[in-house]
Structures are given as structure tokens and as C-alpha cells.
Short mmCIF file of C-alpha atoms in Angstrom, two decimals:
data_model
loop_
_atom_site.label_atom_id
_atom_site.label_comp_id
_atom_site.label_asym_id
_atom_site.label_seq_id
_atom_site.Cartn_x
_atom_site.Cartn_y
_atom_site.Cartn_z
CA MET O 1 0.00 0.00 0.00
CA PRO O 2 1.55 3.34 -1.03
CA ALA O 3 2.29 5.89 1.69
CA LEU O 4 -0.25 8.66 2.19
CA PRO O 5 0.85 12.12 1.03
CA LEU O 6 1.91 14.57 3.73
CA ASN O 7 -0.47 17.33 4.75
CA GLN O 8 0.36 21.03 4.38
CA HIS O 9 1.75 21.35 7.93
CA GLU O 10 4.01 18.32 7.50
CA LEU O 11 5.27 19.64 4.16
CA ALA O 12 5.99 23.03 5.76
CA ASP O 13 7.94 21.31 8.55
CA ALA O 14 9.97 19.37 5.98
CA ALA O 15 10.79 22.59 4.10
CA LYS O 16 12.02 24.28 7.30
CA LEU O 17 14.09 21.22 8.17
CA LYS O 18 15.66 21.13 4.73
CA GLN O 19 16.70 24.80 5.00
CA LEU O 20 18.28 24.18 8.41
CA PHE O 21 20.08 21.14 7.01
CA ILE O 22 21.51 23.23 4.16
CA GLU O 23 22.74 25.82 6.70
CA TRP O 24 24.32 23.02 8.72
CA GLN O 25 26.11 21.78 5.59
CA HIS O 26 27.45 25.27 4.83
CA ALA O 27 28.69 25.70 8.42
CA ARG O 28 30.44 22.32 8.36
CA ARG O 29 32.08 22.92 4.99
CA SER O 30 33.36 26.33 6.08
CA GLN O 31 35.20 24.53 8.90
CA GLY O 32 36.55 21.80 6.63
CA LEU O 33 34.29 19.15 8.17
CA PRO O 34 32.36 16.43 6.27
CA ALA O 35 28.84 17.59 5.45
CA SER O 36 27.32 15.08 3.02
CA GLN O 37 23.93 13.43 3.45
CA GLU O 38 25.79 10.17 3.95
CA THR O 39 27.72 11.69 6.88
CA ALA O 40 24.51 13.02 8.43
CA ALA O 41 22.68 9.72 7.94
CA ASN O 42 25.50 7.83 9.63
CA GLN O 43 25.40 10.19 12.62
CA MET O 44 21.64 9.78 12.95
CA GLU O 45 21.87 6.01 12.43
CA PHE O 46 19.43 5.61 9.59
CA GLY O 47 19.78 5.23 5.82
CA GLN O 48 20.64 8.02 3.42
CA SER O 49 17.47 7.24 1.46
CA ALA O 50 15.33 7.84 4.55
CA LEU O 51 17.19 11.09 5.26
CA ASN O 52 16.50 12.33 1.74
CA GLN O 53 12.81 11.44 2.04
CA TYR O 54 12.46 13.29 5.35
CA LEU O 55 14.12 16.41 3.91
CA ASN O 56 11.97 16.37 0.77
CA GLY O 57 8.63 15.72 2.44
CA LYS O 58 8.15 12.18 1.19
CA ILE O 59 7.69 10.60 4.62
CA PRO O 60 6.44 12.36 7.77
CA LEU O 61 8.66 13.28 10.70
CA ASN O 62 8.08 11.78 14.13
CA ILE O 63 9.38 12.58 17.61
CA ASP O 64 12.30 10.13 17.49
CA VAL O 65 13.44 11.40 14.10
CA ALA O 66 12.93 15.03 15.16
CA ILE O 67 15.16 14.51 18.21
CA LYS O 68 17.88 13.04 15.98
CA PHE O 69 17.71 16.03 13.62
CA SER O 70 17.75 18.36 16.63
CA ARG O 71 20.94 16.72 17.86
CA LEU O 72 22.58 16.85 14.44
CA LEU O 73 21.69 20.46 13.63
CA GLY O 74 22.04 21.86 17.14
CA VAL O 75 18.61 23.51 17.12
CA PRO O 76 15.44 22.92 19.16
CA ILE O 77 12.67 20.87 17.55
CA SER O 78 10.52 24.01 17.52
CA ALA O 79 12.89 25.50 14.93
CA PHE O 80 11.36 23.23 12.29
CA SER O 81 8.15 21.78 13.76
CA ALA O 82 5.89 23.47 16.29
CA ALA O 83 3.58 20.44 16.32
CA LEU O 84 6.33 17.98 17.23
CA ALA O 85 7.81 20.41 19.73
CA SER O 86 4.48 20.59 21.56
CA GLN O 87 4.51 16.79 21.86
CA ALA O 88 7.98 16.68 23.37
CA ASP O 89 8.01 16.48 27.17
CA GLU O 90 10.52 18.12 29.48
CA TYR O 91 12.90 15.19 29.21
CA ALA O 92 13.06 15.56 25.43
CA ALA O 93 13.59 19.32 25.80
CA ALA O 94 16.52 18.71 28.13
CA LYS O 95 18.03 16.28 25.61
CA ASP O 96 17.72 18.94 22.92
CA ALA O 97 19.65 21.45 25.01
CA MET O 98 22.42 18.94 25.71
CA ALA O 99 22.57 18.09 22.00
CA MET O 100 23.11 21.74 21.12
CA ALA O 101 26.15 21.81 23.40
CA ARG O 102 27.51 18.62 21.84
CA ALA O 103 27.03 20.01 18.33
CA ARG O 104 28.93 23.16 19.29
CA ASP O 105 31.76 21.05 20.68
CA ASN O 106 32.04 19.18 17.38
CA ASP O 107 31.77 22.22 15.12
CA LEU O 108 34.24 24.32 17.07
CA ARG O 109 36.59 21.36 17.63
CA ILE O 110 36.83 22.34 21.24
CA VAL O 111 39.19 19.85 22.82
CA GLY O 112 39.98 20.99 26.33
CA ARG O 113 40.98 19.35 29.56
CA ARG O 114 39.95 20.19 33.08
CA ILE O 115 42.45 22.36 34.88
CA THR O 116 43.93 21.07 38.12
CA ILE O 117 45.62 23.07 40.83
CA ASP O 118 49.38 22.87 40.59
CA ALA O 119 51.90 25.06 42.39
CA GLN O 120 53.95 25.56 39.24
CA GLN O 121 51.03 26.74 37.10
CA ASP O 122 50.20 30.41 36.65
CA GLU O 123 47.75 31.85 39.15
CA HIS O 124 45.63 33.28 36.32
CA ILE O 125 44.42 31.91 32.99
CA PRO O 126 44.05 34.24 29.97
CA ILE O 127 40.59 34.28 28.38
CA LYS O 128 39.94 35.76 24.94
CA LYS O 129 37.98 38.99 24.85
CA VAL O 130 35.90 39.07 21.69
CA SER O 131 33.06 40.77 19.90
CA LEU O 132 30.26 38.55 18.67
CA THR O 133 29.19 38.56 15.03
CA LEU O 134 25.77 36.95 14.91
CA ARG O 135 24.41 34.85 12.08
CA ALA O 136 21.73 32.29 11.41
CA GLY O 137 22.46 28.59 11.47
CA VAL O 138 23.87 25.95 13.77
CA MET O 139 26.19 28.01 15.94
CA GLY O 140 24.36 31.33 15.90
CA PHE O 141 27.55 33.38 16.22
CA GLU O 142 31.15 33.90 15.25
CA ALA O 143 33.73 35.32 17.65
CA SER O 144 36.25 37.88 16.43
CA GLN O 145 39.18 39.14 18.50
CA GLU O 146 38.92 42.71 19.75
CA ASP O 147 41.62 45.34 19.36
CA GLN O 148 45.06 43.81 19.85
CA SER O 149 45.76 46.13 22.78
CA GLU O 150 43.03 44.39 24.78
CA THR O 151 42.61 40.82 23.58
CA THR O 152 42.46 38.84 26.82
CA ILE O 153 41.43 39.08 30.43
CA ASP O 154 42.89 37.01 33.25
CA LEU O 155 40.68 34.71 35.32
CA PRO O 156 41.81 33.19 38.61
CA ARG O 157 42.96 29.64 38.03
CA ARG O 158 41.13 28.51 41.15
CA PHE O 159 37.81 29.94 39.89
CA ILE O 160 38.09 27.93 36.68
CA GLU O 161 39.04 24.71 38.44
CA GLU O 162 36.46 24.97 41.22
CA ASN O 163 33.64 25.59 38.72
CA ASP O 164 34.80 22.74 36.44
CA LEU O 165 35.22 25.05 33.44
CA VAL O 166 37.26 24.60 30.26
CA PRO O 167 39.21 27.76 29.31
CA GLN O 168 38.79 27.05 25.58
CA CYS O 169 35.00 27.31 26.08
CA LEU O 170 35.14 30.69 27.81
CA LEU O 171 34.82 34.06 26.07
CA ALA O 172 34.77 37.56 27.52
CA ILE O 173 32.40 40.10 25.97
CA SER O 174 31.38 43.69 26.69
CA VAL O 175 27.82 44.46 27.76
CA LYS O 176 25.91 46.79 25.45
CA GLY O 177 23.10 49.07 26.53
CA ASP O 178 21.47 49.57 29.93
CA SER O 179 18.77 46.88 29.90
CA MET O 180 20.52 44.99 32.74
CA TRP O 181 21.02 48.07 34.96
CA PRO O 182 21.78 48.19 37.88
CA LEU O 183 23.44 44.75 37.76
CA MET O 184 25.33 45.59 34.57
CA ILE O 185 25.92 48.77 32.61
CA GLU O 186 27.32 49.65 29.20
CA GLY O 187 30.93 48.52 28.89
CA ASP O 188 30.95 46.01 31.73
CA VAL O 189 32.74 42.76 30.90
CA VAL O 190 31.18 39.35 31.44
CA VAL O 191 32.57 35.87 30.82
CA ILE O 192 30.36 33.34 29.04
CA ASN O 193 30.67 29.57 28.78
CA ILE O 194 29.73 28.58 25.22
CA ALA O 195 29.66 24.89 26.20
CA ASP O 196 26.74 25.58 28.55
CA THR O 197 23.59 26.38 26.59
CA LYS O 198 21.06 24.41 28.63
CA PRO O 199 18.40 26.90 29.77
CA ILE O 200 18.08 27.27 33.56
CA ASN O 201 15.41 29.42 35.15
CA ASN O 202 16.61 32.84 36.39
CA GLU O 203 20.17 32.39 35.10
CA LEU O 204 21.97 34.92 32.86
CA TYR O 205 22.86 34.11 29.24
CA ALA O 206 24.33 35.72 26.16
CA VAL O 207 21.74 35.25 23.44
CA ASN O 208 21.44 35.75 19.70
CA PHE O 209 17.95 37.25 19.66
CA ASP O 210 16.74 37.88 16.13
CA GLY O 211 20.27 38.77 15.02
CA GLU O 212 21.06 40.99 18.03
CA ALA O 213 23.62 40.15 20.73
CA VAL O 214 22.03 40.54 24.17
CA VAL O 215 22.78 39.55 27.76
CA LYS O 216 19.53 38.69 29.53
CA ARG O 217 18.02 36.73 32.38
CA LEU O 218 16.18 33.62 31.16
CA VAL O 219 12.86 33.02 32.91
CA ARG O 220 10.49 30.11 32.44
CA GLU O 221 6.73 30.37 32.77
CA GLY O 222 4.82 27.19 32.02
CA ARG O 223 6.34 25.72 28.86
CA GLU O 224 7.62 29.07 27.59
CA TRP O 225 11.01 30.74 28.07
CA TYR O 226 11.38 34.53 28.20
CA LEU O 227 14.29 36.96 27.99
CA THR O 228 13.95 39.50 30.78
CA SER O 229 15.83 42.67 31.69
CA MET O 230 16.80 43.99 35.13
CA ASN O 231 16.03 47.61 34.23
CA PRO O 232 12.49 48.48 35.45
CA ASP O 233 11.96 50.89 32.55
CA PRO O 234 8.89 49.64 30.57
CA ALA O 235 10.93 50.05 27.38
CA TYR O 236 12.85 46.93 28.38
CA HIS O 237 9.93 44.52 28.27
CA ARG O 238 10.39 40.78 28.25
CA ARG O 239 10.47 38.81 25.01
CA ALA O 240 9.61 35.20 24.26
CA CYS O 241 12.62 33.00 23.52
CA ARG O 242 11.67 30.32 21.04
CA GLY O 243 12.77 28.82 17.74
CA GLY O 244 15.55 29.97 15.50
CA GLU O 245 15.14 33.66 16.41
CA CYS O 246 16.45 33.02 19.95
CA ILE O 247 19.74 31.07 20.09
CA ILE O 248 21.59 30.73 23.39
CA VAL O 249 25.27 31.52 22.82
CA GLY O 250 26.45 30.70 26.33
CA ARG O 251 25.78 31.03 30.04
CA VAL O 252 27.23 34.00 31.92
CA VAL O 253 29.58 32.59 34.56
CA ARG O 254 31.36 35.72 35.80
CA GLN O 255 31.15 39.50 35.77
CA GLU O 256 34.46 41.34 35.98
CA ALA O 257 34.92 44.04 38.62
CA ARG O 258 33.96 47.48 37.33
CA LYS O 259 35.74 50.76 37.84
CA LEU O 260 33.66 53.24 39.83
CA MET O 261 35.53 56.40 38.84
CA ASN O 262 33.39 58.86 36.86
CA ARG O 263 30.29 56.69 37.31
CA VAL O 264 28.59 58.52 40.17
#
């Protein structure tokens, strides 16, 4: 018996998935990594023919397949199927967040080791200070070094070790705007962990929100996540964080001490 044709919603989901897959291929190729359908099929542990049929709307997606695509592409299921995302329970959502971190590890080739305390090691570890160039796709950002006169900041070695952090996964960025006042103001420096993108209620994250780099507090209400500001000004209202328009770049793990001169 021939398979039934997909409905309009299923075809739309397949089209979104195919576009995300193409972006994933471009990102992989730009890093010199294999990006063929055969490579993707092997990673997802099903045949290349099935992969091609899912991407071209010949057979319908299901939860298990959607989770595998989510892991491969490093995006939440909601980025390509709202219907399947609504069926996923909290356990599946947690797996999606972990998969995004694993995909980032692979794409960035981050190979780091945990730092241990040793008397002969330096007391501080240099961390790159960068500006974020945001883009669509798997990673959601590219990091470019700032002016050569100020390219790193030093973090206490003990802080890194005690918090089980990998220096290669840490980036320092400057805060823009006053939406997080009084906690943060324009020009303050925060350190983000790009290996930690699992959303946690009331924690601070650097986020690619609709192409804009923002540092916000992530708040969960029901099944929805929201980006919230600290500034009580009504202009800084909260915004829903969902789909491809809201990509977590990394969790804020430290705020550097600020100078108080000329600020009061």
C-alpha cells in the first residue's frame, strides 16, 4: 500500500528542516568538516534514502526522528516543527539542550581538559575577549578578537578549576546598553561559557535574539522561556525565547569588577 501524502503542515515542517540542514552543511564545509547526506545519515543512524525522504517531504517526521535532527543540527525541535515540539516532554527538551552543546563542541573542535591546581602553574588563565558577530544557522555566532591592545582578560585559576570550566570554552564580551542596569551597565565585561547552553530558570545568558547580541536573564513560565531585563523601565519589556530567532550563545559565569571612577 503506497504511503499517504503529507499534509500542508508536514510539508511546511519538511521545508524548514531542509533549509536548516543546508545551513548546517554550509557551516560544516566552512570549517573543513564532512557535510554530506551520507555523513549526516551515519550520525543519525538511519539510511541516506530515509534522510533524503524526510528532507523532501516524502515521509512524515516523528518525535524520534525530530530529536535526531535536533541533535545533528544543534537547534530545538521548535525551529522546524511546532507540532512535534508541543509533543515533546521536558525530558526531550533537556536532551535537545544537551545536544546543542555537543554540536557546538564538534563544530568548534573544542578539545579541552579540566584544569587542576598545581603550584607551578600560573595563578591566572588568559581568556579571549571578543566581539560577537551573529548569524543564522547551527552556531548562531562567530567570535572575532577585539583590538590587539586588549585581547584577553585574566581569570583566577582557582575559579576555573572549582567551577569545572574549560578555558577554551570561555569568552569575555562587553555588555551593550542599559537593559541589565543596575546589575550591569554599558561597557561592563562578562565571561560566558559557550559549552553551557542548557536553559536554567533565572540564570543569565548571552543570546542571539533575532540577530542581536544581548545579555539577559532567562525566565520560564509554564512551557515558555522569556528573555527579561533587570532595568524596570517599561521600554525593556520581556520577550519570548523560542525557535531559530532566539539562540543561546552561552551562560554567563562571571562579571568582571567594574571601575567606579566617573560613574557617580
